[in-house]
Amino acid sequence: MTTNTLSVFSRKNTISLLTSQTFDLLVIGGGITGAGIALDAASRGMKVALIEKNDFAFGTSSRSTKLIHGGLRYLKQLEFGLVKEVGRERAIVYKNAPHIVHAENMLLPIVENGSLGRTTTALGLSMYDWLAGVRFSEWKQMLTKFATKKKEPLLREDILKGGALYKEYRTDDARLVIEIMKTAAQNGAICLNYAEAVSLVYQEGQVAGAEVKDKIEDGSFAIKAKKVINAAGPWVDEIRAKDNSLKGKKLHLTKGVHLVVPYEKLPIQQSAYFDVPDGRMIFVIPRGKITYIGTTDTSYYDSIDDPQVSKTDVAYLLTAVNYMFPTIQLTSHDITSSWAGLRPLIHEEGKGPSELSRKDEIFVSPSGLLSMAGGKLTGYRKMAERVVDMVAGQLESAEGLSYKKCFTDEITLSGGDFKHLDAIDEFTELQMMKAASEKITLGDIRNLIDRYGTNTEKIILLAQKDGKQVTPESLLFAELQYCLEEEAVTNLNDFFIRRTGKLYFEREQLTWEYPLLKNKIETLLQWSDSQKAFNAQEFEKEYDAVLSFLNHHN
Ligand code: FAD
C-alpha cells in the first residue's frame, strides 16, 4: 500500500490527515488558481489542505484555449501591466514544466477592415514581445501578402493584406494543474478531489475551516484551518454567499466554446489568430491528428456545473473559419468533439463580455475569507504569490511566525526535471531503449512524455512488471495504474478527460481503450455492481456530451 496522498488507494489515509490537524491554510477549489496557491503556500512552509468538489481541473482549468500566452488582445484594451506579467510568466512556466509547454508559431493575418492594420500590428507585436521579455532573435516577423499566403495557403486571398508571425506557447491546461498539484503534495500539501465544501465553519466570527462532503464514500468530515482561501473559479460567488459576504463586486461569467475537427478537414500549417466579422478574434490550433477552433465569448447565466455547447456557438465558429479559409467549408458533422468553459470575470457596469478585464482580484470578507477571481491560466503563479503574501502577513502578525518569500519561479514541476530544456529528445530515446520492445513506437513514448515528462519512466517500469514485454495494452494499463496511484484518478472520466485529454483530442481511440480499461479499473478499485453501472453511465454521458449540440434546438 502506497502512502502517496494523491493515490486513490490511500484516500482514507488522506482524509484522516485532513481531519486530524489544524491547517494554516485551507484552499477551496482544485483548478489552476487553487493548485498554484497550494504549491506556493506549502513551499513556504505552511501546513496546507486543498479540497476540490469534482476532479482536479474539472472547472474552467480543463476547458481553456490551452495557451500559455501574454494575451495579445489585452494590448488593444491598454492592459500593459497584465500583458507584461503574463508574458514574463510564460517563460517561467516553460522553464519549470517543459514537457507540457510547447513553443508555437502563431500566424496573424492582416485583412481589409480587420481590427489591426499593418502598422498597429507591427507596433503592437513589438510591444508585446518587449513587455513579455521575448528574446530579440524570437521577436515577431512581419510578412508580405505573398509570404503570408505561402505560410498558410488556405487563407482567404481577396481580403488578405499581409501578416505577422509571433511566438506563443501551447499547453495542456488540466495536466498543468495536476503537475502543480503533485508538486504541492510533494511539498507537504494534502489535496483531495471529490471533496466539496458544503459550508464554512466559524470561530468568534472568523472563518476557521469547512464542513466537507466526501463524494466518493458519501460521508462528511470537517477541516480546521487558520485561514481559508476561496479559489472556486466560476463558483467563487457561491462560496461568498455561504459566507454571507456576497456584496459589492460580483462575478460576470462568460462562456467560451471550442470545437475539434480531424486535422485533414482543417489542415492548417501552423496556429493562426484571426479576425471574425463581429470585431473579435479567434484561434485555430493544430494538435496531432486534430485541429481545434475557439473561442466564443458570451455572457452566461445558466447552470455553472454544466455549461453546454449550443448550435449558435457552433454556427458562429464555423462561419468564422469558413469565411477565413474559404476552400474548407466545415459543417457541424465534421466536428468530433467540443468543450465549453466559463470565465470567472469580475463584473464591470456597462461592459460587454469581451471588454471585461482579465485581471485577477482578491476580495476580503469581514469573516476573513479571502476569495480570488479573474485572472488567466498563464498568470497562476503570480496570482498565488499575491494572495499567499497576504496570508503569510496575517499569520506572521497574529502568531509571530515567519515564512519564506515566494520562490515558486525556482520550483520545477513534477515531470519537468529534464537535465536541460533540449534534453527531451535524449530522454525519449533513452525511454525507448528501456522499453526495449518492437511493439512500441517512438510516438507512443513521446505521447507519454508530453503528458508525464520524466515520470514516464515510472509508467514504463509498471508496464514491465513481472518481466513482461511492453505492448500498447500493457503501456495503457500502466498509464492508468500510474494515474490511480499518483494522480488521484477515481474513474475513467478523470482519466480520459483531464489526465490524457483523449475525449477531446482522440475520441475515436476510446472505442478500443474504454472496454479494456473499464474491466481493469473495476477490478483494481473493486467496484460493486451498482458502482460499475453508475460509472459506465457517467462515462457514456460525457462521451455523448461532446457532440450533444447536434440534438439541441439552438
Ligand atoms: P476553475 O478551474 O474553475 O477551478 C475552480 C474549482 O473549484 C473547480 O474545479 C470547482 O469544481 C471547484 N469548486 C467549486 N466549488 C467548490 C466547493 N464548494 N468545494 C470544493 N471545490 C469547489 N487562460 C490562459 O492563460 N490561456 C488560455 O488560453 C485561456 N483560454 C481560455 C479559454 C476559455 C474558453 C476560458 C473560459 C478561459 C480561458 N483562460 C485562459 C482563462 C483560464 O482558463 C482561467 O482563468 C482559469 O482556468 C481559472 O481557473 P480557476 O482555478 O480560478 O477556476
Short mmCIF file of C-alpha atoms in Angstrom, two decimals, residues 22-273:
data_model
loop_
_atom_site.label_atom_id
_atom_site.label_comp_id
_atom_site.label_asym_id
_atom_site.label_seq_id
_atom_site.Cartn_x
_atom_site.Cartn_y
_atom_site.Cartn_z
CA THR A 22 -5.38 22.34 12.20
CA PHE A 23 -4.03 23.69 8.93
CA ASP A 24 -2.50 27.12 8.39
CA LEU A 25 -4.44 27.35 5.16
CA LEU A 26 -7.43 25.62 3.57
CA VAL A 27 -7.87 26.17 -0.17
CA ILE A 28 -11.32 25.57 -1.66
CA GLY A 29 -11.09 24.68 -5.37
CA GLY A 30 -8.67 22.49 -7.29
CA GLY A 31 -8.29 24.40 -10.55
CA ILE A 32 -5.14 26.24 -11.58
CA THR A 33 -5.75 29.04 -9.04
CA GLY A 34 -6.14 26.66 -6.08
CA ALA A 35 -3.29 24.37 -7.17
CA GLY A 36 -0.95 27.35 -7.59
CA ILE A 37 -1.87 28.66 -4.13
CA ALA A 38 -1.36 25.24 -2.52
CA LEU A 39 2.11 24.92 -4.05
CA ASP A 40 3.16 28.45 -3.14
CA ALA A 41 1.95 28.18 0.46
CA ALA A 42 3.28 24.65 1.08
CA SER A 43 6.69 25.50 -0.36
CA ARG A 44 6.94 28.49 2.02
CA GLY A 45 6.40 26.14 4.95
CA MET A 46 2.66 26.47 5.62
CA LYS A 47 0.51 23.45 6.54
CA VAL A 48 -1.91 23.37 3.59
CA ALA A 49 -5.11 21.48 2.78
CA LEU A 50 -6.91 21.72 -0.57
CA ILE A 51 -10.33 20.33 -1.42
CA GLU A 52 -11.97 20.05 -4.84
CA LYS A 53 -15.63 19.13 -5.22
CA ASN A 54 -15.20 17.31 -8.52
CA ASP A 55 -11.99 16.10 -10.13
CA PHE A 56 -8.93 18.38 -10.07
CA ALA A 57 -9.21 20.81 -13.02
CA PHE A 58 -12.88 19.89 -13.52
CA GLY A 59 -13.88 23.56 -13.99
CA THR A 60 -12.51 26.22 -16.31
CA SER A 61 -8.96 24.90 -15.97
CA SER A 62 -9.63 21.97 -18.31
CA ARG A 63 -11.73 24.00 -20.77
CA SER A 64 -9.48 26.87 -21.87
CA THR A 65 -7.81 27.53 -25.23
CA LYS A 66 -4.77 25.80 -23.71
CA LEU A 67 -2.34 28.59 -24.49
CA ILE A 68 0.30 29.94 -22.17
CA HIS A 69 0.12 33.40 -23.63
CA GLY A 70 0.65 37.03 -22.97
CA GLY A 71 -2.79 37.89 -24.24
CA LEU A 72 -2.10 39.99 -27.32
CA ARG A 73 -5.69 41.19 -27.38
CA TYR A 74 -5.27 42.82 -23.96
CA LEU A 75 -2.95 45.32 -25.61
CA LYS A 76 -5.99 46.57 -27.51
CA GLN A 77 -7.58 47.22 -24.09
CA LEU A 78 -4.37 49.00 -22.99
CA GLU A 79 -3.78 46.46 -20.20
CA PHE A 80 0.02 46.81 -20.41
CA GLY A 81 0.65 45.56 -16.85
CA LEU A 82 -1.33 42.38 -17.48
CA VAL A 83 0.47 41.69 -20.79
CA LYS A 84 3.84 42.23 -19.14
CA GLU A 85 3.11 40.00 -16.19
CA VAL A 86 1.61 37.05 -18.05
CA GLY A 87 4.17 37.41 -20.84
CA ARG A 88 7.00 37.02 -18.37
CA GLU A 89 5.19 34.25 -16.53
CA ARG A 90 5.00 32.12 -19.67
CA ALA A 91 8.82 31.95 -19.80
CA ILE A 92 8.82 30.69 -16.19
CA VAL A 93 6.17 28.01 -16.84
CA TYR A 94 8.10 26.89 -19.92
CA LYS A 95 11.30 26.57 -17.86
CA ASN A 96 9.60 24.71 -14.99
CA ALA A 97 7.36 22.36 -16.99
CA PRO A 98 8.93 21.94 -20.45
CA HIS A 99 7.08 18.66 -21.06
CA ILE A 100 3.66 20.34 -21.13
CA VAL A 101 4.52 23.74 -22.56
CA HIS A 102 5.50 23.89 -26.23
CA ALA A 103 6.60 26.89 -28.26
CA GLU A 104 4.25 27.53 -31.15
CA ASN A 105 4.40 29.94 -34.09
CA MET A 106 1.19 31.93 -34.35
CA LEU A 107 0.18 33.47 -37.68
CA LEU A 108 -1.79 36.68 -37.56
CA PRO A 109 -3.26 37.53 -40.98
CA ILE A 110 -3.87 41.23 -41.65
CA VAL A 111 -7.09 41.71 -43.59
CA GLU A 112 -9.11 44.56 -45.08
CA ASN A 113 -11.31 46.21 -42.44
CA GLY A 114 -9.69 43.97 -39.81
CA SER A 115 -9.18 45.05 -36.22
CA LEU A 116 -5.42 45.51 -36.71
CA GLY A 117 -3.70 47.30 -39.61
CA ARG A 118 -0.11 46.68 -40.69
CA THR A 119 1.40 49.50 -38.62
CA THR A 120 -0.65 48.78 -35.50
CA THR A 121 0.17 45.06 -35.78
CA ALA A 122 3.90 45.76 -36.12
CA LEU A 123 3.84 48.19 -33.21
CA GLY A 124 1.55 46.06 -31.07
CA LEU A 125 3.56 42.87 -31.56
CA SER A 126 6.87 44.63 -30.89
CA MET A 127 5.41 45.98 -27.68
CA TYR A 128 4.05 42.51 -26.86
CA ASP A 129 7.47 40.90 -27.38
CA TRP A 130 9.18 43.66 -25.40
CA LEU A 131 6.73 43.58 -22.49
CA ALA A 132 6.84 39.77 -22.40
CA GLY A 133 10.66 39.79 -22.40
CA VAL A 134 10.90 37.64 -25.56
CA ARG A 135 14.50 37.04 -26.80
CA PHE A 136 15.18 39.51 -29.63
CA SER A 137 16.01 36.65 -32.05
CA GLU A 138 12.46 35.34 -31.48
CA TRP A 139 10.65 38.67 -31.98
CA LYS A 140 7.75 38.87 -34.38
CA GLN A 141 8.27 38.76 -38.13
CA MET A 142 6.13 40.94 -40.41
CA LEU A 143 5.10 39.18 -43.64
CA THR A 144 4.06 40.41 -47.10
CA LYS A 145 0.79 39.20 -48.58
CA PHE A 146 2.72 36.67 -50.68
CA ALA A 147 4.72 35.36 -47.70
CA THR A 148 1.56 35.12 -45.57
CA LYS A 149 -0.22 33.11 -48.25
CA LYS A 150 2.83 30.87 -48.57
CA LYS A 151 2.81 30.24 -44.82
CA GLU A 152 -0.87 29.41 -44.97
CA PRO A 153 -2.17 28.62 -48.46
CA LEU A 154 -5.72 28.05 -47.13
CA LEU A 155 -6.19 31.70 -46.16
CA ARG A 156 -8.75 33.83 -47.98
CA GLU A 157 -6.88 35.83 -50.60
CA ASP A 158 -9.24 38.64 -51.66
CA ILE A 159 -9.14 40.45 -48.29
CA LEU A 160 -5.58 39.50 -47.29
CA LYS A 161 -3.11 42.38 -46.97
CA GLY A 162 -0.20 40.65 -45.23
CA GLY A 163 0.51 39.05 -41.88
CA ALA A 164 2.76 38.57 -38.91
CA LEU A 165 4.30 35.55 -37.23
CA TYR A 166 4.89 35.64 -33.48
CA LYS A 167 5.68 33.26 -30.60
CA GLU A 168 3.08 31.70 -28.36
CA TYR A 169 3.13 28.58 -26.17
CA ARG A 170 0.67 25.70 -26.25
CA THR A 171 -0.09 23.63 -23.15
CA ASP A 172 -2.47 21.11 -21.70
CA ASP A 173 -4.34 23.06 -19.03
CA ALA A 174 -5.60 20.11 -16.95
CA ARG A 175 -2.18 18.45 -17.00
CA LEU A 176 -0.58 21.68 -15.87
CA VAL A 177 -2.99 21.70 -12.90
CA ILE A 178 -2.21 18.10 -11.96
CA GLU A 179 1.56 18.61 -12.22
CA ILE A 180 1.26 21.66 -9.92
CA MET A 181 -0.95 19.65 -7.54
CA LYS A 182 1.58 16.78 -7.44
CA THR A 183 4.37 19.25 -6.73
CA ALA A 184 2.26 20.85 -3.98
CA ALA A 185 1.73 17.38 -2.48
CA GLN A 186 5.49 16.69 -2.67
CA ASN A 187 5.89 19.90 -0.65
CA GLY A 188 3.50 18.61 2.01
CA ALA A 189 0.08 19.93 0.90
CA ILE A 190 -2.77 17.48 1.48
CA CYS A 191 -5.02 17.67 -1.59
CA LEU A 192 -8.27 15.76 -2.05
CA ASN A 193 -10.62 15.64 -5.02
CA TYR A 194 -14.34 14.77 -4.88
CA ALA A 195 -14.49 16.65 -1.55
CA GLU A 196 -16.96 19.54 -1.53
CA ALA A 197 -17.00 22.44 0.92
CA VAL A 198 -20.71 22.44 1.77
CA SER A 199 -20.49 25.10 4.47
CA LEU A 200 -17.89 27.18 6.26
CA VAL A 201 -17.03 26.81 9.92
CA TYR A 202 -16.51 29.88 12.16
CA GLN A 203 -14.84 30.67 15.45
CA GLU A 204 -15.66 34.01 17.06
CA GLY A 205 -17.00 35.30 13.76
CA GLN A 206 -13.86 34.36 11.85
CA VAL A 207 -13.81 31.64 9.21
CA ALA A 208 -11.92 28.65 10.65
CA GLY A 209 -12.48 25.77 8.25
CA ALA A 210 -15.16 23.94 6.32
CA GLU A 211 -17.64 21.09 6.50
CA VAL A 212 -16.77 18.76 3.68
CA LYS A 213 -18.79 16.17 1.78
CA ASP A 214 -16.85 13.13 0.60
CA LYS A 215 -18.47 12.46 -2.78
CA ILE A 216 -16.83 9.05 -3.23
CA GLU A 217 -17.81 7.44 0.08
CA ASP A 218 -20.86 9.65 0.64
CA GLY A 219 -19.58 10.66 4.08
CA SER A 220 -18.70 14.02 5.59
CA PHE A 221 -15.95 15.49 7.75
CA ALA A 222 -14.62 18.85 8.97
CA ILE A 223 -11.31 20.55 8.21
CA LYS A 224 -9.92 23.12 10.64
CA ALA A 225 -7.75 25.95 9.33
CA LYS A 226 -6.47 29.33 10.48
CA LYS A 227 -7.05 30.88 7.04
CA VAL A 228 -9.37 29.93 4.18
CA ILE A 229 -9.00 30.90 0.52
CA ASN A 230 -11.91 30.57 -1.85
CA ALA A 231 -10.40 29.65 -5.25
CA ALA A 232 -13.61 28.22 -6.68
CA GLY A 233 -13.40 29.88 -10.12
CA PRO A 234 -16.91 30.36 -11.53
CA TRP A 235 -18.30 29.15 -8.17
CA VAL A 236 -16.47 31.88 -6.17
CA ASP A 237 -19.72 33.79 -5.54
CA GLU A 238 -21.46 30.61 -4.33
CA ILE A 239 -18.83 30.29 -1.59
CA ARG A 240 -19.06 34.04 -0.84
CA ALA A 241 -22.83 33.57 -0.46
CA LYS A 242 -22.22 30.73 2.06
CA ASP A 243 -20.06 33.26 3.93
CA ASN A 244 -22.87 35.88 3.73
CA SER A 245 -20.38 38.22 2.08
CA LEU A 246 -21.67 38.39 -1.49
CA LYS A 247 -21.76 42.18 -1.61
CA GLY A 248 -20.04 44.80 -3.78
CA LYS A 249 -18.17 43.37 -6.75
CA LYS A 250 -19.57 40.18 -8.24
CA LEU A 251 -18.59 37.73 -10.94
CA HIS A 252 -19.66 38.06 -14.54
CA LEU A 253 -19.40 34.62 -16.14
CA THR A 254 -18.78 34.39 -19.87
CA LYS A 255 -18.88 31.18 -21.86
CA GLY A 256 -16.15 30.14 -24.28
CA VAL A 257 -16.62 27.22 -26.66
CA HIS A 258 -14.05 25.17 -28.61
CA LEU A 259 -14.69 22.73 -31.46
CA VAL A 260 -12.46 19.88 -32.63
CA VAL A 261 -12.27 18.62 -36.23
CA PRO A 262 -9.99 16.00 -37.81
CA TYR A 263 -6.76 17.62 -38.99
CA GLU A 264 -7.45 16.70 -42.63
CA LYS A 265 -10.67 18.73 -42.52
CA LEU A 266 -8.75 21.88 -41.50
CA PRO A 267 -5.12 21.14 -42.48
CA ILE A 268 -3.51 24.43 -41.48
CA GLN A 269 0.28 24.59 -41.35
CA GLN A 270 0.52 26.39 -38.00
CA SER A 271 -1.74 28.01 -35.43
CA ALA A 272 -3.49 31.19 -36.52
CA TYR A 273 -5.30 34.00 -34.72
#
